[in-house]
mmCIF file of C-alpha atoms and ligand atoms in Angstrom:
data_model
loop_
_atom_site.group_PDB
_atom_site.id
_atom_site.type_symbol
_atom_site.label_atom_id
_atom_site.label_comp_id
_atom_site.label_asym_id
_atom_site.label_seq_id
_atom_site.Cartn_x
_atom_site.Cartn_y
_atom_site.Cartn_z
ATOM 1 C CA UNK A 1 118.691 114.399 110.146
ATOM 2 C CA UNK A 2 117.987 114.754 106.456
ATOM 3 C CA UNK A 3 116.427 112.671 104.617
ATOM 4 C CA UNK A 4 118.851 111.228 101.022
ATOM 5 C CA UNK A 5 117.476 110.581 97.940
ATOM 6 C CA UNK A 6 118.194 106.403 97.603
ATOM 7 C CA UNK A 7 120.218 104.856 94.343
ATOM 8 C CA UNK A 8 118.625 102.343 92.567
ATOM 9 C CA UNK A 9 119.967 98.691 92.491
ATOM 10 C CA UNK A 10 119.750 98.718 88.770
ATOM 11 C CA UNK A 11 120.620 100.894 85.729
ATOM 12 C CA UNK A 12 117.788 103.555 84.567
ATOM 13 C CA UNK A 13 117.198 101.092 81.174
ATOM 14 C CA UNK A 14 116.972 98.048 83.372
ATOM 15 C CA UNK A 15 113.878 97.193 83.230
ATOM 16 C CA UNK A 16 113.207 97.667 80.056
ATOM 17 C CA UNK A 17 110.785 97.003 77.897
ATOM 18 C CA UNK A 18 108.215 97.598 79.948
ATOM 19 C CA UNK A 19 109.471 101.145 81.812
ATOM 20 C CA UNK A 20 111.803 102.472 79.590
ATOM 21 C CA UNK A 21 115.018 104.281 81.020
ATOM 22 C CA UNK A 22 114.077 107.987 80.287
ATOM 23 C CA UNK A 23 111.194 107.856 82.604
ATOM 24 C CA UNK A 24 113.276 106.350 85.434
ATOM 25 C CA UNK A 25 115.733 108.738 85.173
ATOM 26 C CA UNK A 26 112.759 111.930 85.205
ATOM 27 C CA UNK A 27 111.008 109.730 87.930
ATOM 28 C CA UNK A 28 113.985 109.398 90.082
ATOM 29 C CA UNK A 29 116.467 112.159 89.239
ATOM 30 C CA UNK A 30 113.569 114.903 89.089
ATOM 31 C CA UNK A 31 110.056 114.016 90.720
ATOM 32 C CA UNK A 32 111.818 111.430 93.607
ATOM 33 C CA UNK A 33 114.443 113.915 94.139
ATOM 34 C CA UNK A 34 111.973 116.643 94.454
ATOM 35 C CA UNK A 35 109.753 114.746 96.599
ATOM 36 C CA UNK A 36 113.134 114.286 99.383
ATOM 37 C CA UNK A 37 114.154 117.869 99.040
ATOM 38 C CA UNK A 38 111.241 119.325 99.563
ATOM 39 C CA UNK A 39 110.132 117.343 102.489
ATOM 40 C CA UNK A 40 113.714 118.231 103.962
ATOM 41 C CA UNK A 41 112.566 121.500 103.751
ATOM 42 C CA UNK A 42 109.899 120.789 105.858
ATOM 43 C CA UNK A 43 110.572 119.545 108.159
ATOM 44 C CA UNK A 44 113.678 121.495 108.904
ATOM 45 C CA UNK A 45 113.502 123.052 112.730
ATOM 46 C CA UNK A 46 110.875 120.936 114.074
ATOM 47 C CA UNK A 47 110.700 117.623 116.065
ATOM 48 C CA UNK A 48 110.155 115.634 112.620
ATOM 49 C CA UNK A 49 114.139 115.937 112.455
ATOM 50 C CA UNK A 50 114.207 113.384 115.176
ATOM 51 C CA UNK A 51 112.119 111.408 113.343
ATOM 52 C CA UNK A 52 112.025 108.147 111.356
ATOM 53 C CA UNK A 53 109.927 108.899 108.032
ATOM 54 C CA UNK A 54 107.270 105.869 109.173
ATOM 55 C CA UNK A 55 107.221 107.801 112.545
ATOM 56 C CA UNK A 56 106.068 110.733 110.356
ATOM 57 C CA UNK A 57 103.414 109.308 107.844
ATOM 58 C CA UNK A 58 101.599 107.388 111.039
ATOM 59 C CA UNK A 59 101.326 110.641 112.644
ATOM 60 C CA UNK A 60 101.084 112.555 109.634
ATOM 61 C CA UNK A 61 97.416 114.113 110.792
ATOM 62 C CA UNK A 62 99.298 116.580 112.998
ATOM 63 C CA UNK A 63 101.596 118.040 110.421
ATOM 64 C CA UNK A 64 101.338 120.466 107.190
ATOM 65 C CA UNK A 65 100.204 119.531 103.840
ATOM 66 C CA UNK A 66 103.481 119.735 102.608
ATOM 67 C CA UNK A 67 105.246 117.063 104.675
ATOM 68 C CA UNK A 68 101.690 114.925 103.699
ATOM 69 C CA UNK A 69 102.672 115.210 99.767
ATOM 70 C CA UNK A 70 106.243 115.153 100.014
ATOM 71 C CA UNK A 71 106.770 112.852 102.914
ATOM 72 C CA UNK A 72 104.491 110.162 101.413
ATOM 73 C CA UNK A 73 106.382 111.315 97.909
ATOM 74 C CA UNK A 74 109.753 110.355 99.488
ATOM 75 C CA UNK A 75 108.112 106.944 100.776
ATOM 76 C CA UNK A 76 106.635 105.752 98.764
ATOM 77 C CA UNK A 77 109.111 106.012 96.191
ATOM 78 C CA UNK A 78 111.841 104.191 98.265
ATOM 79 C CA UNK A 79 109.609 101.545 98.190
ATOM 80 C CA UNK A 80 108.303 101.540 94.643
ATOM 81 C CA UNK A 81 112.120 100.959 93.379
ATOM 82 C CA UNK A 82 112.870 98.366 95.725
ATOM 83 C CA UNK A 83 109.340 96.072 94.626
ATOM 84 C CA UNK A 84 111.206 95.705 90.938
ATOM 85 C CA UNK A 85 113.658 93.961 89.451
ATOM 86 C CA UNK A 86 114.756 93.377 85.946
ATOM 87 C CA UNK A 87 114.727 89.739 87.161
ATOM 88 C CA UNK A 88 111.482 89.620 88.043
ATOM 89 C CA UNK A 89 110.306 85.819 87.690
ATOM 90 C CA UNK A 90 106.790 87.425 87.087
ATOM 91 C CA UNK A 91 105.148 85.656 89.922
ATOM 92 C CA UNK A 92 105.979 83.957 93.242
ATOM 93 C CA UNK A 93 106.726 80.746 93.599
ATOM 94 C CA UNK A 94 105.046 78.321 95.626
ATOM 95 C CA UNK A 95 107.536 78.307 98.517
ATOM 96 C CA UNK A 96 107.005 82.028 99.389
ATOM 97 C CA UNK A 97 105.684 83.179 102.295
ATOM 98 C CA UNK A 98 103.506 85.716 99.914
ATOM 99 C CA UNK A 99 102.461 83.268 97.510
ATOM 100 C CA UNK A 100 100.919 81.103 100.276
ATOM 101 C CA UNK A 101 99.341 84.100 101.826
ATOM 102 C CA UNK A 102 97.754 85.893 98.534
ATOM 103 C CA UNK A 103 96.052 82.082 97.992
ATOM 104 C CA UNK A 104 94.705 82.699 101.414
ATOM 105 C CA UNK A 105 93.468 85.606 100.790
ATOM 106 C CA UNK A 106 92.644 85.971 97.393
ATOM 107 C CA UNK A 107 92.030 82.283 95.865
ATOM 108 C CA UNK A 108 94.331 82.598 93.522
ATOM 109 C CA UNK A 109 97.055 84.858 92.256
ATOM 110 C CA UNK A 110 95.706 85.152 89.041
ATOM 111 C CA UNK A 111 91.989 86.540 91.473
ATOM 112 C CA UNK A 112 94.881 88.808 93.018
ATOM 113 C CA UNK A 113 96.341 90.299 89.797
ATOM 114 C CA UNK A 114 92.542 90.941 88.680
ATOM 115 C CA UNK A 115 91.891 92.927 91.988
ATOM 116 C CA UNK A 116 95.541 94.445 92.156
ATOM 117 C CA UNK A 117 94.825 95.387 87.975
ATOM 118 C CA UNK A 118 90.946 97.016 89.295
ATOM 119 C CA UNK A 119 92.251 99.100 92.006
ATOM 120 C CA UNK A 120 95.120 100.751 89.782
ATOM 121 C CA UNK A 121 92.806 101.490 86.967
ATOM 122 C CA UNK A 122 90.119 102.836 89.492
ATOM 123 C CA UNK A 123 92.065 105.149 91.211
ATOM 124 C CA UNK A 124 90.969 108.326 89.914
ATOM 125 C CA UNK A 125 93.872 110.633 88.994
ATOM 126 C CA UNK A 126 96.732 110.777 90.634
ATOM 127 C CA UNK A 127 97.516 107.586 93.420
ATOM 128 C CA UNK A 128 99.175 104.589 93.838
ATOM 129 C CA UNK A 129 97.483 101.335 94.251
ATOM 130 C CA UNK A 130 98.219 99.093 97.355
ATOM 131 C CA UNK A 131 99.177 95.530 98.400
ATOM 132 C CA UNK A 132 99.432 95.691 102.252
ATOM 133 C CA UNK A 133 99.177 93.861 105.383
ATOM 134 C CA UNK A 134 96.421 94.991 108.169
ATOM 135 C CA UNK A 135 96.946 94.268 112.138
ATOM 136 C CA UNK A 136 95.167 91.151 111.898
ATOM 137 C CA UNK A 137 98.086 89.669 109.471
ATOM 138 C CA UNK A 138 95.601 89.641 106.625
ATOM 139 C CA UNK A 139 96.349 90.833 103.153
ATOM 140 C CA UNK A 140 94.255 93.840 101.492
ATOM 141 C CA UNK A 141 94.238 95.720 98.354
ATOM 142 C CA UNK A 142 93.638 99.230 98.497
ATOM 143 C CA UNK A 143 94.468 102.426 96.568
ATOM 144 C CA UNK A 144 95.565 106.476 97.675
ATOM 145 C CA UNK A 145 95.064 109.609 96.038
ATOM 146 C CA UNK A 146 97.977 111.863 95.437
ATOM 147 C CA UNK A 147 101.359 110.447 97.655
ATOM 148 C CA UNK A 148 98.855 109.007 100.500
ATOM 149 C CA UNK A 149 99.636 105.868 101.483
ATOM 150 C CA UNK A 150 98.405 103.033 104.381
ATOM 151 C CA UNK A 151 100.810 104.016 106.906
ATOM 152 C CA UNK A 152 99.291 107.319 107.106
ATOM 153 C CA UNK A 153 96.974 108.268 109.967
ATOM 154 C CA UNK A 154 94.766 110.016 107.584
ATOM 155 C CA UNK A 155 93.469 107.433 105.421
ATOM 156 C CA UNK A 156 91.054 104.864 105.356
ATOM 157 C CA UNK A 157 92.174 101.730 104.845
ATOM 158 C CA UNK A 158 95.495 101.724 107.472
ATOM 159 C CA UNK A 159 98.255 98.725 107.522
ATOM 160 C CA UNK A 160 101.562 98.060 106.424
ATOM 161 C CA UNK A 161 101.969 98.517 102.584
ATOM 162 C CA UNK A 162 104.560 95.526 100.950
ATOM 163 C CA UNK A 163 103.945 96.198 97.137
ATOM 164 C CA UNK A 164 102.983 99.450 95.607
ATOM 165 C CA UNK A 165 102.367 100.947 92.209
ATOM 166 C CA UNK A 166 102.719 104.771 90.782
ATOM 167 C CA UNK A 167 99.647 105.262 88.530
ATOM 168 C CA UNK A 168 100.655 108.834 88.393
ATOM 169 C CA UNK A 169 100.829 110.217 85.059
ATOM 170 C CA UNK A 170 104.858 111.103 85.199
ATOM 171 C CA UNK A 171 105.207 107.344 85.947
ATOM 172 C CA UNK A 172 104.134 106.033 82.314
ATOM 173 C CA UNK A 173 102.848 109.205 79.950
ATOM 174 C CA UNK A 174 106.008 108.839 78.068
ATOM 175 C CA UNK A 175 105.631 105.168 76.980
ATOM 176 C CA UNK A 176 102.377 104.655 77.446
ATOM 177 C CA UNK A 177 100.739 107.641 76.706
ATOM 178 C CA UNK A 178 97.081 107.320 78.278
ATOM 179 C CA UNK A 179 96.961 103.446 78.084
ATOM 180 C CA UNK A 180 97.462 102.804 81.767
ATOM 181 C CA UNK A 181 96.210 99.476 81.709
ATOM 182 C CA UNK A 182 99.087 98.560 79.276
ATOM 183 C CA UNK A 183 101.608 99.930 81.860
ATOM 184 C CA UNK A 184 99.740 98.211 84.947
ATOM 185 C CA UNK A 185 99.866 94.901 82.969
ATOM 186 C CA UNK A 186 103.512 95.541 82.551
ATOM 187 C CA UNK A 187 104.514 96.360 85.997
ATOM 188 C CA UNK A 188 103.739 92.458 86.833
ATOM 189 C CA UNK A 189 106.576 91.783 84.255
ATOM 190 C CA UNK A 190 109.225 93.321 86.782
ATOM 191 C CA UNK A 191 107.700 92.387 90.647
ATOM 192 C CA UNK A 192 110.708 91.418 92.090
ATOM 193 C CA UNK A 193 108.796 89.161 94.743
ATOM 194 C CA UNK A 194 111.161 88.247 96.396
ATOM 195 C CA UNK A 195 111.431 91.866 97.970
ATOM 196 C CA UNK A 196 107.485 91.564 98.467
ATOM 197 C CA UNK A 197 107.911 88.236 100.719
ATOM 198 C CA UNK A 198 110.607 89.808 102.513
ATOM 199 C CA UNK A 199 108.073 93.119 103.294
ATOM 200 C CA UNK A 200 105.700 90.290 104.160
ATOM 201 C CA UNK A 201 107.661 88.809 106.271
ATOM 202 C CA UNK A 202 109.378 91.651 107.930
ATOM 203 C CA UNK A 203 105.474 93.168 108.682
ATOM 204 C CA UNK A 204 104.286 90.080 109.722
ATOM 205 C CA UNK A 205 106.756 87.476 112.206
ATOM 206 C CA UNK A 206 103.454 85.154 112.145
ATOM 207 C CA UNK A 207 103.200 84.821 108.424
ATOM 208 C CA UNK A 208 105.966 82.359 109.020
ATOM 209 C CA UNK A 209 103.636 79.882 110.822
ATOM 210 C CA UNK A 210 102.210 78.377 107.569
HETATM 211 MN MN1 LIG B 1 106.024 108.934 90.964
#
């Protein structure tokens, strides 16, 4: 089974101003679209066919490079769209799930946007930075070089990812220019968080035992 390139649930100048429409259209029309058909590719005549893509990346250790890059490409993108919203409230309220749960963990949300902020600017290169939940039900920041990601066998830090942020080049250069810290300050302008409690939630049945 092949793997589809997703549509987005909003236009390419949605979420403007703070990721303008041309590089959503390059970052889903050429780089996600890449990412899918190359990972099709493949994966084409072996048992990854059969295969769910987070049956993959938790495995990923015992397959090529190229289903590595393009396999956590594909993922990670699918999941990147789906954490914004061009009616993004900015934070979450008090009632979420993921509000109570960053407070646990974090202090505050403001503490969480601070560490969040720190591990996007810190990732050397090419990565994404992480919100995710481990196997005790905790949350954890973390960050990935390249298209790694937590699900993946490979890396350090492993649990479920729920938020995630592209602080590749191709995701900002043409706004932004070098400033990444003026696009990472903008991404919290379009969290859709309600899609981040539902991750929570769907990763985690006992987060609903507040
Ligand atoms: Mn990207």
């Amino acid at each position: 089974m092949a793997f589809t390139l997703p549509e987005l649930s909003y236009a390419y100048d949605a979420l403007e101003p703070h990721i303008d429409a041309r590089t959503m259209e390059i970052h889903h029309t050429k780089h996600h679209a890449a990412y899918t058909t190359n990972l099709n590719a493949a994966i084409q005549g072996t048992e990854m066919e059969k295969m769910t893509i987070e049956e993959i990346l938790t495995n990923i250790s015992k397959y090529p490079a190229a289903v590595r890059n393009n396999g956590g490409g594909f993922y990670n993108h699918n999941l990147f769209w789906t954490v914004m919203s061009p009616n993004s409230e900015g934070e979450p309220s008090d009632q979420m799930n993921i509000h109570k749960a960053i407070t646990r963990d974090f202090g505050s949300f403001e503490n969480f946007k601070k560490e969040f902020s720190a591990a996007s600017m810190t990732r050397f290169g090419s990565g994404w930075a992480w919100l995710c939940v481990d196997a005790g039900d905790k949350l954890f920041i973390t960050s990935t070089a390249n298209q790694d990601n937590p699900l993946m066998d490979v890396v350090e830090a492993k649990g479920t990812p729920i938020l995630g942020l592209d602080v590749w080049e191709h995701a900002y250069y043409l706004n932004y220019q070098n400033r990444r810290a003026d696009y990472v300050s903008a991404f919290f302008s379009v969290v859709d968080w309600h899609a981040v409690t539902q991750r929570y939630n769907d990763a985690n049945p006992g987060a609903l035992n507040f």
